[in-house]
Amino acid sequence: MSYTTRKRIAQLRETDPSDELIEIFAWVRTKRDSKNVCFFELNDGSSLKGLQAIIDKAPNESGTPDLQDEIDRMQTGCSIRVAGRLVESPGKGQSVELACTDLEIIGEAPADEYPLQKKRHSFEFLREIAHLRGRTNTFGAVMRVRNELSYAVHRFFQDRGFLYIQTPIITASDAEGAGALFQVTTMDLDGLARSGGPVDYQHDFFGKPAFLTVSGQLNAEAYATALERVYTFGPTFRAEHSNTTRHLAEFWMIEPEMAFCDLECNVELAADFVRALLSAVLERSPEDMRFFDERIEKGIFADLERVATSTFEHMTYTDAISALETAPRSFDYPVSWGIDLQTEHEKYLTDEYIKGPVVVTDYPKEIKAFYMKQNPDGKTVRAMDVLVPRLGEIIGGSQREEDHDALVTRIEEMGLPREAYSWYLDLRRFGTVPHSGFGLGFERLVRYVTGMQNIRDVIPFPRAVGSAEF
Ligand code: ATP
Ligand code: MN
C-alpha cells in the first residue's frame, strides 16, 4: 500500500481510458444494484466529484469473478479497495468510469447505524456529528478550500520574504484588552473552593496569572523589529459569550508585521494579500468553488473574482462617517463621529457606497488599541480596516506607535500596567522603526470565500460557548 504510487480519484478523473489495471482505495457514497450490473460512486476526498464504478455481472470473457457477496456487503459509507480499468463513460458529467473487476470491503458501514444516509442533511444535524461530517460534499469542499487558503497564506508571505514565526499560546498579559480571556492554571480549583482560602498565584504554574493568547501581535513586533518582515498563523482564543455565526472561542489568526512600513505600505500589503488569496482559491479550487456558487451562495464565484481584480478604494473614517450620515437610508445603530463602525455601516460602505472593497483608515483613538500610532491631529490613530462586499470587515490593522514617550503616555492614559509592557517599550528604546501589521481571522476568511453562513461550519471541530465536543 505505498502512498506514492496509489492513484487518487481527482487525478484519475482527468486520465484517459486505458487497459492498465488500477487500484483505488475509497469510501462508497451510493450504490445501485440490479440483476446485470452494479453502479457505485466512490469518493476518496481528493475532489468533490467522485468516480463512478460499474460491475458487469453478466458472464464475460474478462472472467470477472462473482462479486455478489461483496456487493451485498457494500453500503453507503463503507471503505473499499477496488481494481479495474478506466473506460469511457456514457454517463453525463464524467469522462471516465471504472470498469471494476475486483472489490474488497475493508470496513463496513451498517445502513441501520451509519448516520449519513440521506443525500442532504442540515448543517445543524451535521454539527452534532462533526467527526463524520467531513464525508459529506459540503464539508469536503470546505476543508479543501480551507487547506487551499492556508497554503495560499504561506505562499503569499514566503514569496515576499516574510518569516513564519510562532508566537506563544500561553501569555501572562491580556495583550490588547481585546476580549475575554481564558485563564490557564494548574491550581486545584476544587481544593481552593473547599478551603475558601485566597488565591495565591505564586503557587500557580507560572507564579502569576496566565491566559490563552488573543493575538500574537505584540510578540510578532519583537521579531519584525529584528527580521524586518514576519507573520504568524496560529490559534487564538477568546472567551466570547456572544453566541453568533461569526464568533468562535478558538480560531486561527494570520498576523503579518513589517518594519520600515507605514500605514500606506500596510494598506498596500493588505490589499495584495486579499486579492492573492481570492485568486489562488478560484484558480486552484474551481470545482469546489462552483459547488459553493451553486449550492451555498449564488453568484459567489463572480463576486470573488471581481474583488480579486479590484483596486481597493481608500477613505478615512471621517469621510466614512460623512457618507453614512448622508446615506439615503437609516441604520439600526445611529451614526456620529466617534462611534465604532457596526457591520451594517461597513456593509453599506462597501456594498452600496463604494460598490467594491474599501480600506477605511484613521479612526478615533478612543475606539482603538493603545499601540496604534497617533496622528498629529491628536484625535485619530493610523488604524485601517479592510471592508469587502457581503461581509464588512475582513482585516483590521494599523501602523504601530514607534515613539517611546508617546506610547508610554498612551499606556498611562488608558490605565494599563506599564511594567507589563516594559519589554514592548524596549522595542522603542532600541533601534525603533516605523512598523505596521494587521490581523485576519482565518475562519472569517473561509466563511467569506465559501459563503457558508455559520463560522462553526468552516473549522473541523468548532469550539464555542457551551460547546467543545469531539
Ligand atoms: P468582532 O467585532 O467581529 O468581534 P473584533 O473587533 O473583536 O471582531 P479584532 O479584535 O480586531 O476583532 O480581531 C482580529 C480579527 O480576528 C477580526 O477581524 C476577525 O476576523 C477575527 N476574530 C475576532 N474575534 C473572533 C472570534 N471570536 N471568532 C473568529 N474570528 C474572530
Ligand atoms: Mn470581538
XYZ file of C-alpha atoms and ligand atoms in Angstrom:
502
model
C 0.000 0.000 0.000
C 2.552 2.620 -0.982
C 1.070 6.082 -0.824
C 3.346 7.321 -3.589
C 2.101 5.011 -6.306
C -1.527 4.957 -5.227
C -3.690 6.932 -7.648
C -6.275 9.281 -6.255
C -9.655 9.958 -7.767
C -9.058 13.641 -8.595
C -6.179 12.520 -10.774
C -7.949 9.511 -12.289
C -10.921 11.598 -13.374
C -8.540 13.509 -15.628
C -6.957 10.368 -17.046
C -7.750 8.863 -20.451
C -9.295 5.398 -20.690
C -6.668 2.658 -20.836
C -6.060 -1.034 -20.360
C -3.916 -0.505 -17.332
C -5.252 -2.226 -14.243
C -5.610 0.318 -11.446
C -6.412 0.028 -7.783
C -8.384 2.555 -5.767
C -8.962 2.903 -2.032
C -12.013 4.959 -1.179
C -15.378 5.204 0.553
C -18.659 4.348 -1.093
C -21.169 7.174 -1.409
C -24.025 5.413 -3.224
C -24.808 2.054 -4.737
C -27.402 0.950 -7.287
C -27.512 -2.800 -7.762
C -29.567 -4.620 -10.378
C -29.623 -8.040 -11.951
C -26.904 -7.487 -14.531
C -24.963 -4.535 -13.310
C -23.999 -2.699 -10.151
C -23.188 1.021 -10.198
C -21.493 2.685 -7.262
C -19.929 6.035 -6.541
C -16.517 6.268 -4.909
C -15.018 9.215 -3.100
C -11.567 9.470 -1.541
C -11.719 13.131 -0.513
C -9.359 14.256 -3.265
C -12.144 16.088 -5.086
C -15.802 16.956 -4.831
C -16.961 14.617 -7.538
C -16.130 11.014 -7.066
C -15.639 8.286 -9.580
C -18.425 6.089 -10.860
C -17.635 2.391 -10.863
C -19.546 -0.438 -12.514
C -19.502 -4.145 -12.072
C -20.750 -6.037 -15.096
C -22.343 -9.141 -13.649
C -23.026 -10.846 -16.960
C -20.604 -13.701 -17.630
C -17.968 -12.331 -19.960
C -14.626 -13.164 -21.470
C -12.715 -10.990 -18.988
C -13.622 -13.600 -16.446
C -14.716 -11.162 -13.705
C -15.166 -13.214 -10.566
C -18.557 -13.346 -8.904
C -18.556 -10.336 -6.569
C -22.179 -10.571 -5.387
C -21.230 -11.225 -1.742
C -19.087 -8.104 -1.671
C -21.743 -6.105 -3.499
C -24.273 -7.089 -0.856
C -21.961 -6.012 1.962
C -21.133 -2.747 0.205
C -23.187 0.038 1.820
C -23.069 3.814 1.820
C -20.105 4.849 3.963
C -18.100 1.642 3.802
C -14.435 1.669 2.821
C -13.280 -0.453 -0.066
C -10.454 -1.451 -2.335
C -11.431 -1.792 -5.971
C -9.465 -2.720 -9.028
C -10.376 -2.297 -12.669
C -9.803 -0.311 -15.822
C -10.790 3.195 -16.755
C -13.279 3.153 -19.618
C -15.056 5.923 -21.443
C -18.234 6.816 -19.569
C -21.524 7.014 -21.433
C -22.966 8.925 -18.485
C -23.223 12.704 -18.182
C -20.826 14.720 -16.045
C -17.841 12.400 -16.210
C -15.497 11.364 -18.973
C -14.341 8.075 -17.467
C -15.646 5.449 -15.112
C -14.127 2.399 -13.537
C -14.980 -1.000 -15.010
C -14.466 -2.861 -11.791
C -13.097 -6.401 -11.779
C -12.230 -6.785 -8.131
C -13.843 -5.485 -4.968
C -12.832 -5.879 -1.354
C -14.765 -4.436 1.565
C -12.278 -3.003 4.065
C -14.663 -1.590 6.645
C -18.434 -1.981 6.626
C -20.890 0.791 7.490
C -24.149 -0.833 8.573
C -27.030 1.026 6.955
C -29.199 0.964 10.068
C -26.480 2.697 12.093
C -24.420 4.906 9.770
C -25.934 8.387 10.110
C -25.084 9.782 6.658
C -27.720 8.073 4.557
C -29.681 10.984 3.150
C -28.479 12.990 0.185
C -28.697 16.213 2.175
C -28.530 16.764 5.905
C -28.995 20.045 7.742
C -25.838 21.760 8.936
C -27.273 21.698 12.465
C -27.517 17.925 12.316
C -24.024 17.629 10.857
C -22.608 19.779 13.672
C -23.744 17.031 16.059
C -21.618 14.546 14.144
C -18.622 16.737 13.390
C -16.407 13.627 13.400
C -18.267 12.309 10.342
C -19.325 15.452 8.514
C -16.070 15.601 6.546
C -17.545 12.763 4.499
C -20.229 14.981 3.002
C -19.811 17.008 -0.180
C -20.128 20.331 1.596
C -17.626 19.658 4.357
C -15.190 18.004 1.998
C -15.324 21.146 -0.141
C -14.989 23.460 2.872
C -11.923 21.620 4.123
C -10.263 21.543 0.705
C -10.858 25.275 0.252
C -9.634 25.917 3.802
C -6.500 23.968 3.004
C -6.000 25.841 -0.264
C -6.373 29.168 1.561
C -3.891 28.257 4.261
C -1.403 27.155 1.632
C -2.001 30.448 -0.202
C -1.345 32.384 3.019
C 2.059 30.785 3.416
C 2.857 31.106 -0.285
C 1.969 34.801 -0.290
C 4.261 35.628 2.601
C 7.043 33.223 1.693
C 7.167 34.676 -1.840
C 7.679 38.106 -0.309
C 10.412 37.165 2.149
C 8.300 37.084 5.324
C 9.455 34.686 8.023
C 6.864 32.438 9.576
C 7.223 32.753 13.337
C 5.318 31.040 16.111
C 4.198 33.292 18.922
C 3.279 31.924 22.337
C -0.138 30.495 23.071
C 0.155 30.997 26.806
C 0.648 34.571 27.875
C 0.763 36.447 31.131
C -0.781 39.631 29.788
C -4.034 40.498 28.107
C -2.165 41.947 25.157
C -4.673 44.457 23.903
C -7.598 44.141 26.211
C -9.078 42.615 23.054
C -11.608 40.433 24.744
C -12.471 37.948 27.412
C -9.553 35.690 28.236
C -9.358 32.034 29.075
C -7.314 31.560 32.194
C -4.710 28.802 32.303
C -3.948 27.310 35.680
C -2.670 24.169 37.351
C -4.095 25.204 40.698
C -6.542 22.852 42.355
C -9.711 24.891 41.949
C -11.912 22.424 43.844
C -9.453 22.402 46.728
C -9.309 26.191 46.741
C -13.080 26.403 46.738
C -13.298 23.954 49.671
C -10.679 25.742 51.738
C -12.235 29.094 50.951
C -8.715 30.471 51.066
C -7.417 33.344 48.992
C -5.877 32.582 45.624
C -2.113 32.906 45.786
C -0.804 32.955 42.246
C 2.733 32.425 43.488
C 1.666 28.817 43.769
C 0.361 28.711 40.231
C 2.460 27.192 37.457
C 3.939 30.451 36.182
C 3.961 32.164 39.550
C 1.350 34.607 38.283
C -1.979 34.528 36.413
C -1.704 33.217 32.858
C -4.061 33.130 29.903
C -4.515 31.803 26.392
C -3.455 34.370 23.831
C -5.938 36.576 21.958
C -3.338 37.727 19.434
C 0.300 37.138 18.576
C 0.875 40.711 17.502
C 2.956 42.141 20.313
C 5.341 39.201 20.176
C 5.434 39.407 16.385
C 6.508 43.051 16.691
C 9.602 41.937 18.583
C 10.654 39.785 15.645
C 9.607 42.296 12.986
C 11.982 44.779 14.594
C 14.740 42.190 14.224
C 13.980 40.345 10.987
C 12.101 43.111 9.167
C 9.115 41.076 7.969
C 7.420 38.227 9.784
C 3.988 36.647 10.058
C 2.178 34.384 12.452
C -0.578 31.929 11.620
C -1.765 30.266 14.747
C -4.613 29.610 17.125
C -6.069 32.380 19.249
C -8.665 32.174 21.969
C -11.445 34.406 23.125
C -13.965 33.589 25.790
C -16.673 35.270 23.725
C -20.061 34.710 25.214
C -21.593 36.004 22.028
C -23.401 33.074 20.514
C -23.159 34.320 16.931
C -22.439 32.923 13.490
C -19.208 34.985 13.434
C -17.532 34.078 16.715
C -15.607 31.044 17.845
C -13.849 30.543 21.169
C -10.850 29.073 19.360
C -9.929 30.421 15.946
C -6.895 30.873 13.754
C -5.400 34.216 13.008
C -2.902 35.452 10.442
C -0.835 38.410 11.562
C 1.921 39.869 9.393
C 4.159 42.511 10.928
C 6.594 44.600 8.928
C 9.326 47.063 9.844
C 10.040 50.193 7.797
C 6.389 50.134 6.807
C 3.906 52.948 7.336
C 0.124 52.849 7.028
C 0.182 53.239 3.227
C 2.566 50.314 2.958
C 0.278 48.313 5.249
C -2.759 49.120 3.084
C -0.849 48.004 0.007
C 0.134 44.725 1.673
C -3.393 44.021 2.919
C -4.996 44.623 -0.487
C -2.384 42.494 -2.247
C -2.966 39.771 0.334
C -6.748 39.649 -0.078
C -6.501 39.670 -3.869
C -3.870 36.925 -3.852
C -5.903 34.677 -1.552
C -9.050 35.015 -3.639
C -7.217 34.492 -6.931
C -5.475 31.422 -5.548
C -8.642 29.701 -4.420
C -10.543 30.496 -7.611
C -7.706 29.197 -9.713
C -6.819 26.149 -7.669
C -10.243 25.012 -6.383
C -12.613 25.789 -9.263
C -14.734 22.679 -8.781
C -15.312 23.270 -5.073
C -15.929 26.975 -5.699
C -18.533 26.159 -8.384
C -20.212 23.937 -5.821
C -20.422 26.813 -3.330
C -21.761 29.021 -6.087
C -24.486 26.525 -6.982
C -25.427 25.232 -3.559
C -24.444 27.698 -0.875
C -24.270 31.285 -2.162
C -25.398 32.100 -5.677
C -23.014 34.349 -7.569
C -20.136 33.974 -5.135
C -17.662 32.905 -7.812
C -18.113 36.064 -9.881
C -18.294 38.151 -6.722
C -14.904 36.922 -5.507
C -13.454 37.199 -8.993
C -14.456 40.862 -9.030
C -12.841 41.572 -5.653
C -9.707 39.661 -6.693
C -9.139 42.109 -9.533
C -10.403 45.301 -7.856
C -8.425 48.242 -6.744
C -9.267 48.822 -3.103
C -10.720 52.285 -2.591
C -9.406 54.264 0.341
C -11.378 56.553 2.620
C -10.768 57.979 6.048
C -13.018 57.196 8.974
C -14.120 60.833 8.968
C -15.177 60.588 5.306
C -16.863 57.275 6.048
C -18.915 58.896 8.813
C -19.969 61.685 6.427
C -21.004 59.111 3.846
C -23.045 57.257 6.468
C -24.649 60.422 7.798
C -25.828 61.406 4.340
C -26.799 57.866 3.308
C -30.252 57.570 1.703
C -31.245 55.024 4.345
C -31.285 54.639 8.098
C -29.294 52.345 10.356
C -30.257 50.462 13.497
C -27.217 51.873 15.217
C -27.106 55.698 14.952
C -24.125 57.303 13.258
C -21.964 60.063 14.653
C -18.254 60.819 14.678
C -16.650 58.673 17.366
C -18.751 55.526 17.076
C -17.227 52.179 16.298
C -18.476 51.131 12.868
C -21.031 48.330 13.072
C -21.389 45.599 10.481
C -24.433 47.363 8.957
C -22.314 50.504 8.468
C -19.419 48.580 6.995
C -21.711 46.747 4.622
C -23.317 49.958 3.455
C -19.904 51.469 2.728
C -18.619 48.507 0.753
C -21.822 47.085 -0.802
C -23.645 50.287 -1.656
C -21.466 53.365 -1.334
C -18.198 52.191 -2.902
C -19.617 49.029 -4.514
C -16.360 47.230 -4.005
C -13.637 46.634 -1.444
C -12.616 49.643 0.608
C -9.964 50.441 3.193
C -11.035 52.786 5.969
C -8.223 54.490 7.883
C -7.573 56.964 10.676
C -10.120 56.000 13.319
C -10.732 57.873 16.576
C -8.123 56.832 19.118
C -10.771 56.151 21.777
C -12.097 53.124 19.930
C -8.724 51.629 19.055
C -5.922 49.846 20.876
C -3.152 51.627 22.777
C -0.373 50.630 20.381
C -1.712 52.391 17.293
C 0.269 55.363 16.041
C -1.297 58.704 16.791
C -1.908 61.259 14.095
C -0.801 64.882 14.586
C -4.477 65.894 14.984
C -4.438 64.320 18.464
C -7.802 62.678 17.786
C -7.182 59.850 15.376
C -4.790 56.939 15.003
C -3.253 55.256 11.968
C -5.638 52.324 12.008
C -7.040 50.578 8.973
C -9.902 48.183 8.375
C -10.348 46.412 5.063
C -14.019 46.007 4.163
C -15.301 43.687 1.465
C -18.778 43.353 -0.047
C -21.144 40.852 1.586
C -19.060 40.712 4.746
C -17.816 44.047 6.016
C -14.526 43.938 7.920
C -12.144 41.219 6.871
C -8.895 42.724 8.154
C -8.026 45.083 10.966
C -4.597 46.594 11.404
C -2.526 49.691 12.000
C 0.753 51.437 11.936
C 2.183 50.947 15.423
C 3.342 53.761 17.673
C 7.121 53.683 17.397
C 7.772 56.715 19.597
C 8.668 55.580 23.106
C 7.316 58.542 25.017
C 4.105 58.772 23.035
C 3.476 55.081 23.723
C 4.142 55.474 27.451
C 1.698 58.371 27.565
C -0.952 56.305 25.846
C -0.400 53.305 28.141
C -0.788 55.538 31.159
C -3.814 57.376 29.765
C -5.516 54.062 29.259
C -4.647 52.851 32.753
C -2.660 49.857 31.513
C 0.084 48.358 33.711
C 3.275 49.904 32.369
C 5.585 47.267 33.910
C 3.880 44.512 31.931
C 4.832 46.343 28.754
C 8.440 47.108 29.605
C 9.744 44.586 27.083
C 7.386 46.023 24.458
C 8.638 49.524 25.235
C 12.225 48.284 24.788
C 11.432 47.791 21.105
C 11.009 51.591 21.022
C 14.085 52.255 23.130
C 16.473 50.330 20.920
C 16.527 50.855 17.190
C 12.881 51.792 16.892
C 11.365 51.928 13.397
C 8.022 52.754 11.841
C 6.252 49.429 11.569
C 2.823 48.109 10.761
C 0.779 44.975 10.638
C -2.692 43.547 10.581
C -4.796 40.597 11.622
C -7.092 38.448 9.562
C -9.339 35.900 11.228
C -8.867 32.763 9.181
C -12.342 31.329 9.754
C -13.931 34.655 8.807
C -11.999 34.383 5.557
C -13.076 30.792 4.912
C -16.657 31.754 5.622
C -16.435 34.694 3.228
C -14.899 32.595 0.455
C -17.275 29.641 0.742
C -20.439 31.584 1.519
C -21.129 29.296 4.477
C -23.457 31.035 6.911
C -22.074 29.797 10.211
C -18.447 30.096 11.280
C -18.822 26.785 13.127
C -19.101 25.103 9.749
C -15.740 26.226 8.385
C -13.455 24.748 11.058
C -13.069 20.989 11.522
C -14.076 20.909 15.190
C -15.641 24.153 16.402
C -15.261 25.402 19.949
C -17.833 27.962 21.015
C -19.540 28.953 24.234
C -21.094 25.869 25.792
C -19.769 23.555 23.126
C -16.459 21.697 22.930
C -17.411 18.250 21.711
C -15.163 15.846 19.814
P -15.728 41.482 16.173
O -16.098 42.898 16.415
O -16.310 40.902 14.923
O -15.924 40.609 17.370
P -13.070 42.159 16.863
O -13.148 43.632 16.744
O -13.128 41.533 18.194
O -14.150 41.491 15.897
P -10.230 42.003 16.405
O -10.005 42.099 17.864
O -9.796 43.118 15.536
O -11.764 41.672 16.099
O -9.582 40.613 15.889
C -8.943 40.483 14.626
C -9.701 39.556 13.707
O -9.935 38.292 14.318
C -11.101 40.039 13.336
O -11.044 40.894 12.226
C -11.814 38.763 12.994
O -11.509 38.396 11.665
C -11.174 37.746 13.900
N -11.978 37.428 15.077
C -12.150 38.175 16.184
N -12.879 37.552 17.095
C -13.196 36.343 16.555
C -13.938 35.213 17.022
N -14.465 35.171 18.245
N -14.044 34.135 16.201
C -13.468 34.155 14.984
N -12.761 35.181 14.486
C -12.620 36.274 15.260
Mn -14.809 40.588 19.150
